[in-house]
Amino acid sequence: MDILLAIAIMALGAVVLGAALGFASIKFKVEGDPLVDKIDAILPQTQCGQCGYPGCKPYAEAIAKGEEINKCPPGGVEGVQRLADLLGREVKPLDAEEKPKQIAIIDENTCIGCTLCIQACPVDAIVGAAKQMHTIVAPLCTGCELCLPPCPVECIRMEPIAENIDNWKWKYPVVEIKAAALKEAA
Amino acid sequence: MLMNLFKFKGGVKPPTNKTQSVTLPIAQAPLPSRLVVPLHQSIGGTPRPVVAAGDKVLKGQLIGEADGWISAAVHAPTSGTVVEVAMHVQPHPSGLDALCVVIEPDGRDEWIPREAVDYKALTPEEVRERLQQAGVVGLGGAVFPTHGKLTASKTVPMEELIINGAECEPFITCDDLLMRERAEEVVRGIGIFRDLLQPKKVLIGIEDNKPEAAAAMRAAVDALQEPFLVVPVPTLYPAGGAKQLIRVLTGKEVPAAKRSTDLGVQCFNVATAYTAWRAIAHGEPVVSRLVTVTGNVHAPRNYEVLIGTPMDELLKLATPHPDTDGIIMGGPMMGFLVPDPHVPVVKATNCLIAHDDRLFPPKPPEMPCIRCGACAQACPHELQPFEMYWFARAKNFGKTQEYHIFDCIECGCCSFVCPSRIPLVQYFRFAKSEIWAREREKNAADGAKARFEFKQLREEREKAEKAEKLARAAAAQAAKKAAEAAAAAAAGGDAAETAAAAPEVAPAAVDAAKEAKKATIEAAMARAKAQREAAQPKNVEALSGAQQKEIDEIEARRQVAHLTDADAASPAGEKTE
Ligand code: SF4
Ligand code: SF4
Ligand code: SF4
Ligand code: SF4
């Protein structure tokens, strides 16, 4: 009798807990793949395709499936570092040259208004209309260089973003311990 | 009058060095050879220049128009000619350039027509607007546009209005002299703030090492029969920090994430009250300010200086000693060495200190932190500087935020007491600006991602729409053909009877009729679907009245310019139809 009661209690417990778990898995369902989203959050969203994938998200998906983490030049060494931290992989040197942050500039006198660059821009940072002058909305430009090749008159150029008072950063304080020691030694 | 004062934790007592510059009254600095007026002199949007090279300007004429609500206008400090609107090096630790209006004075110092108004006849909105137009900003050093602080919180009743005359930073005496010599106008300015904010109490906090200033303020308050309280506060750096003064006078603590109005208290500097009064009651925009010129000079003194005066010209008035090797803007605790002696005096410049090695001996090299905790005891915000230092040094910025680095006011108390002479504040500034830069990058990346995804979505949608249009055309074609076939069949097969009488013809006719019916249904369904999908472009749903009006105006203008042609469908119109 006792045994039956114990079994019944255990069975009841199992049913209740199972129901709770089932309910939780429906209620708190995680949409999408959280790892891909975490990787995507680290990628710089320049959408330039230099990694060999059509945008940052596809590259994030590829990394989640085992692709190398050092293929995104805009992310730089720091990006590789952060991906390595996230995924517990080894830091590798960047598979390309690291470039300073830049934006595209259209020479508005040369532009013939062919609209090809608008179609190429992955983030809709170019405004213009057929046979009208085009221009880049600077704050939206990610510097991906994708608008350069389609331009038939080669009037788009890239310019590094200069340091100004608004984006200036305090430098890492110089640690003077070594400098002083050197001076004394000299 | 005695009142219960509170205390803040920590604080330090550096040598005050104030007596040197209070012996002489305020002097008017002569017109400099050239004025370089930076456009961005306050927190918030950069004012847009409204003059060009060659323009003649009068003293007080608008040269930079406020950009947005949190931004303050900039005015010509004297009459003369605009030489250029160009990039010039700024009094900023970066030593970078920013847009400035350069004015060559004509020597006449001729004012624009000044309009004095009785502010009591204006609505609060009009007063705030006037303050913005006059370029009134916090002159204590933070240069936050004053009108932006003059709106009481809707939910919390305004308890106290704090007027900051503490001036705790060593060397600086400009507020002291202002209160001694122009107390009446300061008190009248406080009256404006009081009327706008309607606080229950007005407290004027003055450090107890300035008895003359306190006496002058008391006399002015009595003379104007205002119920303001002049409260001497103990001399302890940084008692003049807004948060510290609020704490001392009211016992309230303002966390970094909150505005002081949310706690029913607001704080203004005495010099801000003075300029607000000049702006409203005399129609004079902020074109000059008091600057203490002191340090390694013969005759330390306070000057009334035009904004834009080159610092080296100003320093010369006090005859610096020959071994002067730099200029500090601000005090020795929070100030910085300016990158170039020609940089202009701006609204934030309260003090120039001639730098030399005797006054500011070079710091011996930094030693490792011994975790003595002296910095934590000195910190007026009860932070743990050694922990923040550790993580800032390791560039572990997340951790620095866990230790509340954004509560740090960069007062320098921790660096002042550190026995290892670690430039702690420099590490905190470094960490803060890195965190801000990351935040900016993150926002930009999020924006780019959203735009990229939207573009992809739009391309998909366009593709689908095109396919559908093709399908619809094909269906219509088929329907037409089928109808024709049916008609032909009907005509050839002698109408209704043939269906029953001649079974050999019927299948073909029935088939064709069915086909035709099916095609029409399909076409109708496709039309309905297309209509549903193309019902309304998202961005013109739920327009506000103003937006609708704007659109109508633009349409009207386009009509006038013959840009829209009702019957000529543009390719863009076709796409979005
Ligand atoms: S290389 Fe370009 S597209 Fe690829 S992840 Fe980096 S930013 Fe994104
Ligand atoms: S591709 Fe070149 S020419 Fe064509 S619209 Fe863009 S900038 Fe102008
Ligand atoms: S005062 Fe200096 S040595 Fe002492 S704990 Fe703070 S940082 Fe370290
Ligand atoms: S600089 Fe920051 S951490 Fe250092 S004492 Fe001041 S508030 Fe505290």
JSON list of N, CA and C in Angstrom, two decimals, chain A residues 134-180:
[
{"chain": "A", "resi": 134, "resn": "HIS", "atom": "N", "xyz": [23.53, 63.24, -56.69]},
{"chain": "A", "resi": 134, "resn": "HIS", "atom": "CA", "xyz": [23.38, 62.37, -55.52]},
{"chain": "A", "resi": 134, "resn": "HIS", "atom": "C", "xyz": [24.30, 62.85, -54.42]},
{"chain": "A", "resi": 135, "resn": "THR", "atom": "N", "xyz": [23.93, 62.50, -53.19]},
{"chain": "A", "resi": 135, "resn": "THR", "atom": "CA", "xyz": [24.83, 62.84, -52.10]},
{"chain": "A", "resi": 135, "resn": "THR", "atom": "C", "xyz": [24.72, 61.81, -50.99]},
{"chain": "A", "resi": 136, "resn": "ILE", "atom": "N", "xyz": [25.76, 61.78, -50.15]},
{"chain": "A", "resi": 136, "resn": "ILE", "atom": "CA", "xyz": [25.82, 60.79, -49.07]},
{"chain": "A", "resi": 136, "resn": "ILE", "atom": "C", "xyz": [25.32, 61.44, -47.79]},
{"chain": "A", "resi": 137, "resn": "VAL", "atom": "N", "xyz": [24.48, 60.73, -47.07]},
{"chain": "A", "resi": 137, "resn": "VAL", "atom": "CA", "xyz": [24.06, 61.21, -45.76]},
{"chain": "A", "resi": 137, "resn": "VAL", "atom": "C", "xyz": [25.14, 60.75, -44.77]},
{"chain": "A", "resi": 138, "resn": "ALA", "atom": "N", "xyz": [26.05, 61.67, -44.46]},
{"chain": "A", "resi": 138, "resn": "ALA", "atom": "CA", "xyz": [27.28, 61.27, -43.76]},
{"chain": "A", "resi": 138, "resn": "ALA", "atom": "C", "xyz": [27.03, 60.49, -42.47]},
{"chain": "A", "resi": 139, "resn": "PRO", "atom": "N", "xyz": [26.11, 60.90, -41.61]},
{"chain": "A", "resi": 139, "resn": "PRO", "atom": "CA", "xyz": [25.97, 60.16, -40.34]},
{"chain": "A", "resi": 139, "resn": "PRO", "atom": "C", "xyz": [25.48, 58.73, -40.54]},
{"chain": "A", "resi": 140, "resn": "LEU", "atom": "N", "xyz": [24.92, 58.41, -41.71]},
{"chain": "A", "resi": 140, "resn": "LEU", "atom": "CA", "xyz": [24.41, 57.06, -41.92]},
{"chain": "A", "resi": 140, "resn": "LEU", "atom": "C", "xyz": [25.40, 56.17, -42.65]},
{"chain": "A", "resi": 141, "resn": "CYS", "atom": "N", "xyz": [26.41, 56.78, -43.27]},
{"chain": "A", "resi": 141, "resn": "CYS", "atom": "CA", "xyz": [27.37, 56.01, -44.08]},
{"chain": "A", "resi": 141, "resn": "CYS", "atom": "C", "xyz": [28.22, 55.15, -43.17]},
{"chain": "A", "resi": 142, "resn": "THR", "atom": "N", "xyz": [28.33, 53.85, -43.50]},
{"chain": "A", "resi": 142, "resn": "THR", "atom": "CA", "xyz": [29.15, 52.96, -42.67]},
{"chain": "A", "resi": 142, "resn": "THR", "atom": "C", "xyz": [30.56, 52.80, -43.24]},
{"chain": "A", "resi": 143, "resn": "GLY", "atom": "N", "xyz": [30.82, 53.40, -44.38]},
{"chain": "A", "resi": 143, "resn": "GLY", "atom": "CA", "xyz": [32.16, 53.31, -44.96]},
{"chain": "A", "resi": 143, "resn": "GLY", "atom": "C", "xyz": [32.45, 51.96, -45.58]},
{"chain": "A", "resi": 144, "resn": "CYS", "atom": "N", "xyz": [31.43, 51.30, -46.17]},
{"chain": "A", "resi": 144, "resn": "CYS", "atom": "CA", "xyz": [31.62, 49.93, -46.65]},
{"chain": "A", "resi": 144, "resn": "CYS", "atom": "C", "xyz": [32.27, 49.88, -48.03]},
{"chain": "A", "resi": 145, "resn": "GLU", "atom": "N", "xyz": [32.32, 50.99, -48.73]},
{"chain": "A", "resi": 145, "resn": "GLU", "atom": "CA", "xyz": [32.95, 51.08, -50.07]},
{"chain": "A", "resi": 145, "resn": "GLU", "atom": "C", "xyz": [32.14, 50.38, -51.16]},
{"chain": "A", "resi": 146, "resn": "LEU", "atom": "N", "xyz": [30.96, 49.90, -50.88]},
{"chain": "A", "resi": 146, "resn": "LEU", "atom": "CA", "xyz": [30.20, 49.16, -51.90]},
{"chain": "A", "resi": 146, "resn": "LEU", "atom": "C", "xyz": [29.69, 50.07, -53.01]},
{"chain": "A", "resi": 147, "resn": "CYS", "atom": "N", "xyz": [29.61, 51.37, -52.75]},
{"chain": "A", "resi": 147, "resn": "CYS", "atom": "CA", "xyz": [29.11, 52.27, -53.80]},
{"chain": "A", "resi": 147, "resn": "CYS", "atom": "C", "xyz": [30.21, 52.66, -54.77]},
{"chain": "A", "resi": 148, "resn": "LEU", "atom": "N", "xyz": [31.46, 52.37, -54.44]},
{"chain": "A", "resi": 148, "resn": "LEU", "atom": "CA", "xyz": [32.55, 52.80, -55.32]},
{"chain": "A", "resi": 148, "resn": "LEU", "atom": "C", "xyz": [32.55, 52.11, -56.67]},
{"chain": "A", "resi": 149, "resn": "PRO", "atom": "N", "xyz": [32.56, 50.76, -56.71]},
{"chain": "A", "resi": 149, "resn": "PRO", "atom": "CA", "xyz": [32.68, 50.10, -58.02]},
{"chain": "A", "resi": 149, "resn": "PRO", "atom": "C", "xyz": [31.54, 50.41, -59.00]},
{"chain": "A", "resi": 150, "resn": "PRO", "atom": "N", "xyz": [30.27, 50.52, -58.57]},
{"chain": "A", "resi": 150, "resn": "PRO", "atom": "CA", "xyz": [29.25, 50.71, -59.61]},
{"chain": "A", "resi": 150, "resn": "PRO", "atom": "C", "xyz": [29.28, 52.08, -60.28]},
{"chain": "A", "resi": 151, "resn": "CYS", "atom": "N", "xyz": [29.90, 53.08, -59.68]},
{"chain": "A", "resi": 151, "resn": "CYS", "atom": "CA", "xyz": [29.81, 54.44, -60.23]},
{"chain": "A", "resi": 151, "resn": "CYS", "atom": "C", "xyz": [30.52, 54.52, -61.57]},
{"chain": "A", "resi": 152, "resn": "PRO", "atom": "N", "xyz": [29.81, 54.84, -62.66]},
{"chain": "A", "resi": 152, "resn": "PRO", "atom": "CA", "xyz": [30.42, 54.84, -63.99]},
{"chain": "A", "resi": 152, "resn": "PRO", "atom": "C", "xyz": [31.40, 55.99, -64.20]},
{"chain": "A", "resi": 153, "resn": "VAL", "atom": "N", "xyz": [31.27, 57.05, -63.41]},
{"chain": "A", "resi": 153, "resn": "VAL", "atom": "CA", "xyz": [32.18, 58.18, -63.63]},
{"chain": "A", "resi": 153, "resn": "VAL", "atom": "C", "xyz": [33.19, 58.33, -62.50]},
{"chain": "A", "resi": 154, "resn": "GLU", "atom": "N", "xyz": [33.25, 57.33, -61.63]},
{"chain": "A", "resi": 154, "resn": "GLU", "atom": "CA", "xyz": [34.23, 57.28, -60.53]},
{"chain": "A", "resi": 154, "resn": "GLU", "atom": "C", "xyz": [34.28, 58.56, -59.73]},
{"chain": "A", "resi": 155, "resn": "CYS", "atom": "N", "xyz": [33.11, 59.04, -59.34]},
{"chain": "A", "resi": 155, "resn": "CYS", "atom": "CA", "xyz": [33.11, 60.31, -58.61]},
{"chain": "A", "resi": 155, "resn": "CYS", "atom": "C", "xyz": [32.91, 60.12, -57.12]},
{"chain": "A", "resi": 156, "resn": "ILE", "atom": "N", "xyz": [32.97, 58.86, -56.64]},
{"chain": "A", "resi": 156, "resn": "ILE", "atom": "CA", "xyz": [32.86, 58.64, -55.19]},
{"chain": "A", "resi": 156, "resn": "ILE", "atom": "C", "xyz": [34.24, 58.31, -54.64]},
{"chain": "A", "resi": 157, "resn": "ARG", "atom": "N", "xyz": [34.59, 58.97, -53.54]},
{"chain": "A", "resi": 157, "resn": "ARG", "atom": "CA", "xyz": [35.88, 58.64, -52.91]},
{"chain": "A", "resi": 157, "resn": "ARG", "atom": "C", "xyz": [35.64, 58.41, -51.43]},
{"chain": "A", "resi": 158, "resn": "MET", "atom": "N", "xyz": [36.59, 57.72, -50.78]},
{"chain": "A", "resi": 158, "resn": "MET", "atom": "CA", "xyz": [36.48, 57.45, -49.35]},
{"chain": "A", "resi": 158, "resn": "MET", "atom": "C", "xyz": [37.41, 58.41, -48.61]},
{"chain": "A", "resi": 159, "resn": "GLU", "atom": "N", "xyz": [36.92, 58.91, -47.50]},
{"chain": "A", "resi": 159, "resn": "GLU", "atom": "CA", "xyz": [37.78, 59.78, -46.68]},
{"chain": "A", "resi": 159, "resn": "GLU", "atom": "C", "xyz": [37.74, 59.30, -45.25]},
{"chain": "A", "resi": 160, "resn": "PRO", "atom": "N", "xyz": [38.92, 59.21, -44.62]},
{"chain": "A", "resi": 160, "resn": "PRO", "atom": "CA", "xyz": [38.91, 58.81, -43.21]},
{"chain": "A", "resi": 160, "resn": "PRO", "atom": "C", "xyz": [38.19, 59.87, -42.36]},
{"chain": "A", "resi": 161, "resn": "ILE", "atom": "N", "xyz": [37.50, 59.43, -41.33]},
{"chain": "A", "resi": 161, "resn": "ILE", "atom": "CA", "xyz": [36.80, 60.37, -40.45]},
{"chain": "A", "resi": 161, "resn": "ILE", "atom": "C", "xyz": [37.83, 61.05, -39.56]},
{"chain": "A", "resi": 162, "resn": "ALA", "atom": "N", "xyz": [37.90, 62.38, -39.67]},
{"chain": "A", "resi": 162, "resn": "ALA", "atom": "CA", "xyz": [38.90, 63.12, -38.90]},
{"chain": "A", "resi": 162, "resn": "ALA", "atom": "C", "xyz": [38.47, 63.23, -37.45]},
{"chain": "A", "resi": 163, "resn": "GLU", "atom": "N", "xyz": [39.45, 63.40, -36.57]},
{"chain": "A", "resi": 163, "resn": "GLU", "atom": "CA", "xyz": [39.15, 63.59, -35.16]},
{"chain": "A", "resi": 163, "resn": "GLU", "atom": "C", "xyz": [38.65, 65.02, -34.97]},
{"chain": "A", "resi": 164, "resn": "ASN", "atom": "N", "xyz": [37.53, 65.18, -34.28]},
{"chain": "A", "resi": 164, "resn": "ASN", "atom": "CA", "xyz": [37.09, 66.54, -33.94]},
{"chain": "A", "resi": 164, "resn": "ASN", "atom": "C", "xyz": [36.71, 66.57, -32.47]},
{"chain": "A", "resi": 165, "resn": "ILE", "atom": "N", "xyz": [36.31, 67.77, -32.01]},
{"chain": "A", "resi": 165, "resn": "ILE", "atom": "CA", "xyz": [36.08, 67.92, -30.57]},
{"chain": "A", "resi": 165, "resn": "ILE", "atom": "C", "xyz": [34.98, 66.99, -30.08]},
{"chain": "A", "resi": 166, "resn": "ASP", "atom": "N", "xyz": [34.03, 66.68, -30.96]},
{"chain": "A", "resi": 166, "resn": "ASP", "atom": "CA", "xyz": [32.92, 65.84, -30.51]},
{"chain": "A", "resi": 166, "resn": "ASP", "atom": "C", "xyz": [33.30, 64.37, -30.38]},
{"chain": "A", "resi": 167, "resn": "ASN", "atom": "N", "xyz": [34.19, 63.90, -31.25]},
{"chain": "A", "resi": 167, "resn": "ASN", "atom": "CA", "xyz": [34.53, 62.48, -31.14]},
{"chain": "A", "resi": 167, "resn": "ASN", "atom": "C", "xyz": [35.91, 62.25, -30.52]},
{"chain": "A", "resi": 168, "resn": "TRP", "atom": "N", "xyz": [36.53, 63.33, -30.05]},
{"chain": "A", "resi": 168, "resn": "TRP", "atom": "CA", "xyz": [37.85, 63.20, -29.43]},
{"chain": "A", "resi": 168, "resn": "TRP", "atom": "C", "xyz": [37.76, 62.39, -28.14]},
{"chain": "A", "resi": 169, "resn": "LYS", "atom": "N", "xyz": [38.81, 61.61, -27.90]},
{"chain": "A", "resi": 169, "resn": "LYS", "atom": "CA", "xyz": [38.80, 60.80, -26.68]},
{"chain": "A", "resi": 169, "resn": "LYS", "atom": "C", "xyz": [40.03, 61.14, -25.83]},
{"chain": "A", "resi": 170, "resn": "TRP", "atom": "N", "xyz": [39.87, 61.09, -24.52]},
{"chain": "A", "resi": 170, "resn": "TRP", "atom": "CA", "xyz": [41.03, 61.23, -23.64]},
{"chain": "A", "resi": 170, "resn": "TRP", "atom": "C", "xyz": [41.95, 60.06, -23.88]},
{"chain": "A", "resi": 171, "resn": "LYS", "atom": "N", "xyz": [43.25, 60.36, -23.90]},
{"chain": "A", "resi": 171, "resn": "LYS", "atom": "CA", "xyz": [44.19, 59.28, -24.17]},
{"chain": "A", "resi": 171, "resn": "LYS", "atom": "C", "xyz": [44.47, 58.49, -22.90]},
{"chain": "A", "resi": 172, "resn": "TYR", "atom": "N", "xyz": [44.95, 57.31, -23.10]},
{"chain": "A", "resi": 172, "resn": "TYR", "atom": "CA", "xyz": [45.35, 56.48, -21.98]},
{"chain": "A", "resi": 172, "resn": "TYR", "atom": "C", "xyz": [46.50, 57.19, -21.26]},
{"chain": "A", "resi": 173, "resn": "PRO", "atom": "N", "xyz": [46.38, 57.38, -19.94]},
{"chain": "A", "resi": 173, "resn": "PRO", "atom": "CA", "xyz": [47.43, 58.14, -19.26]},
{"chain": "A", "resi": 173, "resn": "PRO", "atom": "C", "xyz": [48.79, 57.50, -19.45]},
{"chain": "A", "resi": 174, "resn": "VAL", "atom": "N", "xyz": [49.78, 58.35, -19.67]},
{"chain": "A", "resi": 174, "resn": "VAL", "atom": "CA", "xyz": [51.13, 57.84, -19.87]},
{"chain": "A", "resi": 174, "resn": "VAL", "atom": "C", "xyz": [51.69, 57.43, -18.52]},
{"chain": "A", "resi": 175, "resn": "VAL", "atom": "N", "xyz": [52.12, 56.22, -18.43]},
{"chain": "A", "resi": 175, "resn": "VAL", "atom": "CA", "xyz": [52.72, 55.77, -17.17]},
{"chain": "A", "resi": 175, "resn": "VAL", "atom": "C", "xyz": [54.19, 56.16, -17.20]},
{"chain": "A", "resi": 176, "resn": "GLU", "atom": "N", "xyz": [54.56, 57.02, -16.25]},
{"chain": "A", "resi": 176, "resn": "GLU", "atom": "CA", "xyz": [55.88, 57.63, -16.35]},
{"chain": "A", "resi": 176, "resn": "GLU", "atom": "C", "xyz": [56.98, 56.85, -15.67]},
{"chain": "A", "resi": 177, "resn": "ILE", "atom": "N", "xyz": [56.60, 55.74, -15.05]},
{"chain": "A", "resi": 177, "resn": "ILE", "atom": "CA", "xyz": [57.61, 55.02, -14.25]},
{"chain": "A", "resi": 177, "resn": "ILE", "atom": "C", "xyz": [58.84, 54.69, -15.09]},
{"chain": "A", "resi": 178, "resn": "LYS", "atom": "N", "xyz": [58.58, 54.12, -16.27]},
{"chain": "A", "resi": 178, "resn": "LYS", "atom": "CA", "xyz": [59.70, 53.69, -17.10]},
{"chain": "A", "resi": 178, "resn": "LYS", "atom": "C", "xyz": [60.49, 54.86, -17.65]},
{"chain": "A", "resi": 179, "resn": "ALA", "atom": "N", "xyz": [59.77, 55.91, -18.05]},
{"chain": "A", "resi": 179, "resn": "ALA", "atom": "CA", "xyz": [60.43, 57.06, -18.66]},
{"chain": "A", "resi": 179, "resn": "ALA", "atom": "C", "xyz": [61.44, 57.65, -17.68]},
{"chain": "A", "resi": 180, "resn": "ALA", "atom": "N", "xyz": [61.04, 57.79, -16.41]},
{"chain": "A", "resi": 180, "resn": "ALA", "atom": "CA", "xyz": [61.92, 58.37, -15.42]},
{"chain": "A", "resi": 180, "resn": "ALA", "atom": "C", "xyz": [63.16, 57.50, -15.24]}
]
